[in-house]
Amino acid sequence: MAAVAPERPGRARESERSVVLAGGHEGGAAAGAVQTGRPLAEAVGEALAASSGPVCVVPMTLGRDPGLIADCARALRWLGRDQEPGRLVLAPPFATADHLTAWLRTAALKAVREAPEGSAVLVTAPAAGPFEDADLFRVARLVRQYGHHRWVEVAFDGGDPDLADGADRCRRLGASRVCLVRAAFAGPDRVPAGVLDTGPLLSRAAVDQVVRTRVQEALHRLSHGRDGITEGLDAEHGHGYAHAHGPGGDHSHGQGQGHSHGQGHSHGQGHGDDHGHDHGRTHGRPHH
């Protein structure tokens, strides 16, 4: 099956199946996604009315919005209360932090190719919450570590540091050229003077291909009785203050929910190569 360009925001139709793209703070609207809440509910409702086949929702996150996945799962659980099993399916997220790291590494290499010695990479995304923003600093650190760039800094569109502050920091560190690399689907509203905007992180064709892959994964899982909704409800586990283990706060995660911090093989949540089991959230070296 193949996901096509949306006929309207949030909708992509293919044969007897429908795909709804849901977006959050990473600018998914630029990829044709609808916001969660009423827009998502309306898009899913229209898809259910238009087709007798499964309606698949793809959370359009680049790995820094677990709340989007959980919101989609909650919406589908509610909308599916009057539907037969298999009518609503939650796909794996569009990408994980590992995917984002790999894509940013590629974009950074292209950005500094003309002047590698004097160029700084400024990784940018719309501001979100403190934990989501902190995740971007982690990703940028990995881009620098495994990309061998001299300067990889972070700035947020509408946040702190903002783009102007980020560009100024790059120049104060000694960069003669600042290259803006997007860690989001949408670009910033305004690019500071003298900063090179390298454009979208992924081409439209690449986005469509990833969506197709996620939908195929979701339908494969559905054929084995898994609609993805239950797993999606746990997407925020381990994200934010609620997961802190203070004195006397130890608890067991159970099998498959541990946290690994080595440099071993890590898949992350909803990796494109599904192995039929869950790895949980991992913190290893990104792989391709």
Coordinates of C-alpha atoms in Angstrom, one line a residue:
M1 CA 0.0 0.0 0.0
A2 CA 1.1 3.6 -0.6
A3 CA 0.4 6.7 1.3
V4 CA -0.2 9.6 -1.1
A5 CA -0.2 13.4 -0.6
P6 CA -3.0 14.4 1.7
E7 CA -6.2 15.5 -0.1
R8 CA -6.8 17.8 2.9
P9 CA -4.8 18.4 6.0
G10 CA -4.4 15.2 8.0
R11 CA -5.9 12.9 5.4
A12 CA -4.1 10.5 3.0
R13 CA -6.3 8.0 1.1
E14 CA -5.1 4.7 -0.4
S15 CA -7.5 2.0 -1.8
E16 CA -9.8 0.9 1.0
R17 CA -7.6 2.1 3.8
S18 CA -7.2 5.6 5.1
V19 CA -4.3 7.3 6.8
V20 CA -4.5 10.2 9.2
L21 CA -1.4 12.1 10.1
A22 CA -1.3 13.7 13.5
G23 CA 1.2 16.5 14.4
G24 CA 2.4 18.2 17.5
H25 CA 5.1 20.8 18.5
E26 CA 7.6 19.6 15.9
G27 CA 5.7 21.3 13.1
G28 CA 3.9 18.3 11.6
A29 CA 1.3 20.6 9.9
A30 CA 4.1 21.3 7.3
A31 CA 3.9 17.6 6.5
G32 CA 0.1 17.6 6.2
A33 CA -0.8 16.6 9.7
V34 CA -3.7 17.8 11.9
Q35 CA -3.4 18.7 15.5
T36 CA -4.6 16.4 18.2
G37 CA -8.0 17.1 19.9
R38 CA -10.9 18.1 17.8
P39 CA -9.1 18.3 14.4
L40 CA -7.8 14.7 14.9
A41 CA -11.2 13.4 16.0
E42 CA -12.9 15.0 13.0
A43 CA -10.3 13.6 10.5
V44 CA -10.6 10.1 12.0
G45 CA -14.4 10.4 12.0
E46 CA -14.5 11.4 8.3
A47 CA -12.1 8.6 7.4
L48 CA -14.3 6.1 9.2
A49 CA -17.4 7.3 7.3
A50 CA -15.6 7.3 4.0
S51 CA -14.1 3.8 4.1
S52 CA -14.9 0.4 5.6
G53 CA -11.3 -0.5 5.9
P54 CA -8.8 0.3 8.7
V55 CA -8.1 3.9 9.6
C56 CA -4.4 4.3 10.5
V57 CA -3.2 7.2 12.5
V58 CA 0.5 8.1 12.2
P59 CA 2.0 10.3 15.0
M60 CA 4.2 12.7 13.1
T61 CA 7.0 13.1 15.6
L62 CA 10.7 13.1 15.0
G63 CA 11.3 11.4 18.3
R64 CA 10.9 14.3 20.8
D65 CA 7.1 14.2 21.3
P66 CA 6.0 11.1 23.2
G67 CA 3.0 13.1 24.4
L68 CA 1.7 13.2 20.8
I69 CA 1.8 9.4 20.6
A70 CA -0.1 9.1 23.9
D71 CA -2.6 11.7 22.8
C72 CA -3.3 9.8 19.6
A73 CA -3.7 6.5 21.5
R74 CA -6.2 8.1 24.0
A75 CA -8.1 9.6 21.1
L76 CA -8.3 6.3 19.2
R77 CA -9.4 4.5 22.4
W78 CA -12.2 6.9 22.8
L79 CA -13.2 7.0 19.1
G80 CA -13.1 3.2 18.9
R81 CA -15.5 2.5 21.7
D82 CA -18.3 2.0 19.2
Q83 CA -16.2 0.5 16.4
E84 CA -15.4 -3.1 15.6
P85 CA -11.9 -4.3 16.5
G86 CA -9.4 -3.5 13.7
R87 CA -11.1 -0.4 12.5
L88 CA -8.7 2.0 14.2
V89 CA -4.9 1.5 14.2
L90 CA -2.1 3.5 15.7
A91 CA 1.1 3.3 13.7
P92 CA 4.6 3.5 15.1
P93 CA 5.7 7.1 15.3
F94 CA 7.2 8.6 12.2
A95 CA 10.6 8.6 13.7
T96 CA 12.6 8.1 16.9
A97 CA 15.4 10.2 18.4
D98 CA 17.8 7.7 16.8
H99 CA 16.3 8.5 13.3
L100 CA 16.5 12.2 14.0
T101 CA 20.1 12.0 15.1
A102 CA 21.0 10.1 11.9
W103 CA 19.1 12.6 9.6
L104 CA 20.7 15.5 11.4
R105 CA 24.2 14.1 11.0
T106 CA 23.6 13.8 7.2
A107 CA 22.2 17.3 7.0
A108 CA 25.0 18.7 9.1
L109 CA 27.6 17.1 6.8
K110 CA 26.0 18.6 3.7
A111 CA 25.6 22.0 5.4
V112 CA 29.3 22.4 6.3
R113 CA 30.8 20.8 3.1
E114 CA 31.8 24.1 1.5
A115 CA 33.7 25.4 4.5
P116 CA 34.1 22.6 7.1
E117 CA 36.7 24.4 9.2
G118 CA 34.9 27.7 9.8
S119 CA 31.2 26.5 9.8
A120 CA 29.0 26.0 12.8
V121 CA 25.8 23.9 12.8
L122 CA 22.8 25.5 14.5
V123 CA 20.2 22.8 15.2
T124 CA 16.8 24.4 15.6
A125 CA 13.2 23.4 16.4
P126 CA 10.1 25.1 17.7
A127 CA 10.2 25.5 21.5
A128 CA 8.2 23.0 23.5
G129 CA 8.5 21.9 27.1
P130 CA 11.7 21.6 29.2
F131 CA 12.1 17.9 28.7
E132 CA 11.4 18.0 25.0
D133 CA 13.9 20.9 24.6
A134 CA 16.5 19.0 26.7
D135 CA 16.1 16.1 24.3
L136 CA 17.3 18.3 21.5
F137 CA 20.4 19.2 23.3
R138 CA 21.1 15.5 23.7
V139 CA 20.5 14.8 20.1
A140 CA 22.8 17.7 19.0
R141 CA 25.5 16.4 21.3
L142 CA 25.4 13.1 19.5
V143 CA 25.5 14.8 16.1
R144 CA 28.7 16.6 17.2
Q145 CA 30.2 13.5 18.8
Y146 CA 29.7 11.2 15.8
G147 CA 29.9 13.8 13.1
H148 CA 33.2 15.3 14.1
H149 CA 31.9 18.9 13.8
R150 CA 33.7 21.6 15.6
W151 CA 30.6 23.5 16.6
V152 CA 27.0 22.1 17.0
E153 CA 24.8 24.5 18.9
V154 CA 21.0 24.5 19.7
A155 CA 18.4 27.2 19.4
F156 CA 14.7 27.3 19.5
D157 CA 12.1 29.2 17.5
G158 CA 10.2 31.1 20.1
G159 CA 12.3 29.7 23.0
D160 CA 15.5 30.2 24.9
P161 CA 18.1 30.4 23.5
D162 CA 16.4 31.8 20.4
L163 CA 17.8 31.7 16.9
A164 CA 19.6 35.1 17.2
D165 CA 21.2 34.1 20.5
G166 CA 22.3 30.7 19.0
A167 CA 23.8 32.4 15.9
D168 CA 25.6 34.9 18.2
R169 CA 27.0 32.1 20.3
C170 CA 28.3 30.3 17.2
R171 CA 30.1 33.5 16.0
R172 CA 31.6 34.2 19.5
L173 CA 33.0 30.6 19.5
G174 CA 34.8 31.5 16.3
A175 CA 32.6 30.3 13.5
S176 CA 32.7 32.4 10.3
R177 CA 29.6 30.7 8.9
V178 CA 26.4 29.6 10.7
C179 CA 24.3 26.9 9.0
L180 CA 20.8 26.4 10.3
V181 CA 19.7 22.7 10.3
R182 CA 16.0 22.0 11.1
A183 CA 15.1 19.3 13.7
A184 CA 11.5 19.7 12.8
F185 CA 9.1 19.4 9.8
A186 CA 8.7 23.2 9.6
G187 CA 11.2 25.9 9.3
P188 CA 11.5 28.9 11.7
D189 CA 9.3 31.9 11.2
R190 CA 12.3 34.1 10.8
V191 CA 16.0 33.3 10.1
P192 CA 18.6 35.7 11.6
A193 CA 20.6 37.8 9.1
G194 CA 23.7 36.1 7.9
V195 CA 22.5 32.6 8.8
L196 CA 22.2 30.0 6.1
D197 CA 18.9 28.1 6.2
T198 CA 19.7 24.6 4.8
G199 CA 16.0 23.9 4.1
P200 CA 13.8 20.9 5.1
L201 CA 15.4 18.1 7.0
L202 CA 13.6 15.6 4.7
S203 CA 12.2 15.9 1.2
R204 CA 8.5 15.5 0.6
A205 CA 9.3 12.2 -1.1
A206 CA 11.3 11.0 1.9
V207 CA 8.5 11.9 4.2
D208 CA 5.9 10.0 2.1
Q209 CA 8.2 7.0 2.0
V210 CA 8.6 6.9 5.8
V211 CA 4.8 7.3 6.2
R212 CA 4.3 4.3 3.9
T213 CA 6.7 2.3 5.9
R214 CA 5.0 3.1 9.2
V215 CA 1.5 2.3 7.8
Q216 CA 2.8 -1.1 6.5
E217 CA 4.2 -1.9 9.9
A218 CA 0.9 -0.9 11.5
L219 CA -1.1 -3.1 9.2
H220 CA 1.3 -6.0 9.6
R221 CA 0.9 -5.8 13.4
L222 CA -2.9 -5.5 13.0
S223 CA -2.8 -8.8 11.1
H224 CA -1.4 -10.3 14.3
G225 CA -4.1 -8.7 16.5
R226 CA -2.1 -5.6 17.6
D227 CA -3.7 -2.3 16.9
G228 CA -0.9 -0.3 18.6
I229 CA -3.3 1.7 20.9
T230 CA -2.4 0.0 24.2
E231 CA 1.3 0.4 23.5
G232 CA 0.7 4.0 22.6
L233 CA -0.9 4.8 25.9
D234 CA 2.4 4.1 27.6
A235 CA 4.5 6.3 25.2
E236 CA 5.1 8.9 27.9
H237 CA 6.5 6.4 30.4
G238 CA 9.9 7.6 31.5
H239 CA 9.5 11.1 30.2
G240 CA 9.4 14.0 32.7
Y241 CA 9.4 14.4 36.5
A242 CA 6.9 11.6 37.1
H243 CA 9.5 9.0 36.4
A244 CA 12.1 10.2 38.9
H245 CA 13.2 7.5 41.4
G246 CA 13.8 9.4 44.6
P247 CA 14.7 7.7 47.9
G248 CA 12.3 4.9 48.5
G249 CA 10.8 5.4 45.1
D250 CA 12.3 2.4 43.4
H251 CA 10.0 0.2 41.4
S252 CA 10.3 -2.6 38.8
H253 CA 9.7 -1.8 35.2
G254 CA 9.2 -5.4 34.3
Q255 CA 10.5 -7.2 31.3
G256 CA 11.1 -5.0 28.2
Q257 CA 10.8 -1.7 30.1
G258 CA 14.3 -1.3 31.3
H259 CA 16.7 1.5 30.4
S260 CA 20.1 0.8 28.8
H261 CA 22.8 3.4 28.7
G262 CA 25.6 1.7 26.8
Q263 CA 26.7 2.1 23.2
G264 CA 25.0 -1.1 22.1
H265 CA 22.4 -1.8 19.5
S266 CA 19.3 0.3 20.3
H267 CA 16.1 0.4 18.4
G268 CA 14.0 2.9 20.4
Q269 CA 10.3 3.0 20.3
G270 CA 8.6 2.0 17.1
H271 CA 11.8 1.6 15.0
G272 CA 11.3 0.9 11.4
D273 CA 12.7 -2.6 11.7
D274 CA 10.1 -4.2 13.9
H275 CA 11.3 -7.4 15.5
G276 CA 8.0 -8.4 17.1
H277 CA 9.1 -7.3 20.6
D278 CA 9.5 -4.0 22.5
H279 CA 12.8 -2.7 23.5
G280 CA 11.6 0.3 25.5
R281 CA 13.4 3.6 25.5
T282 CA 17.1 3.2 25.1
H283 CA 20.1 5.5 25.2
G284 CA 22.7 4.0 23.0
R285 CA 24.7 5.1 20.0
P286 CA 22.4 5.8 17.0
H287 CA 22.4 3.3 14.2
H288 CA 21.1 3.4 10.7

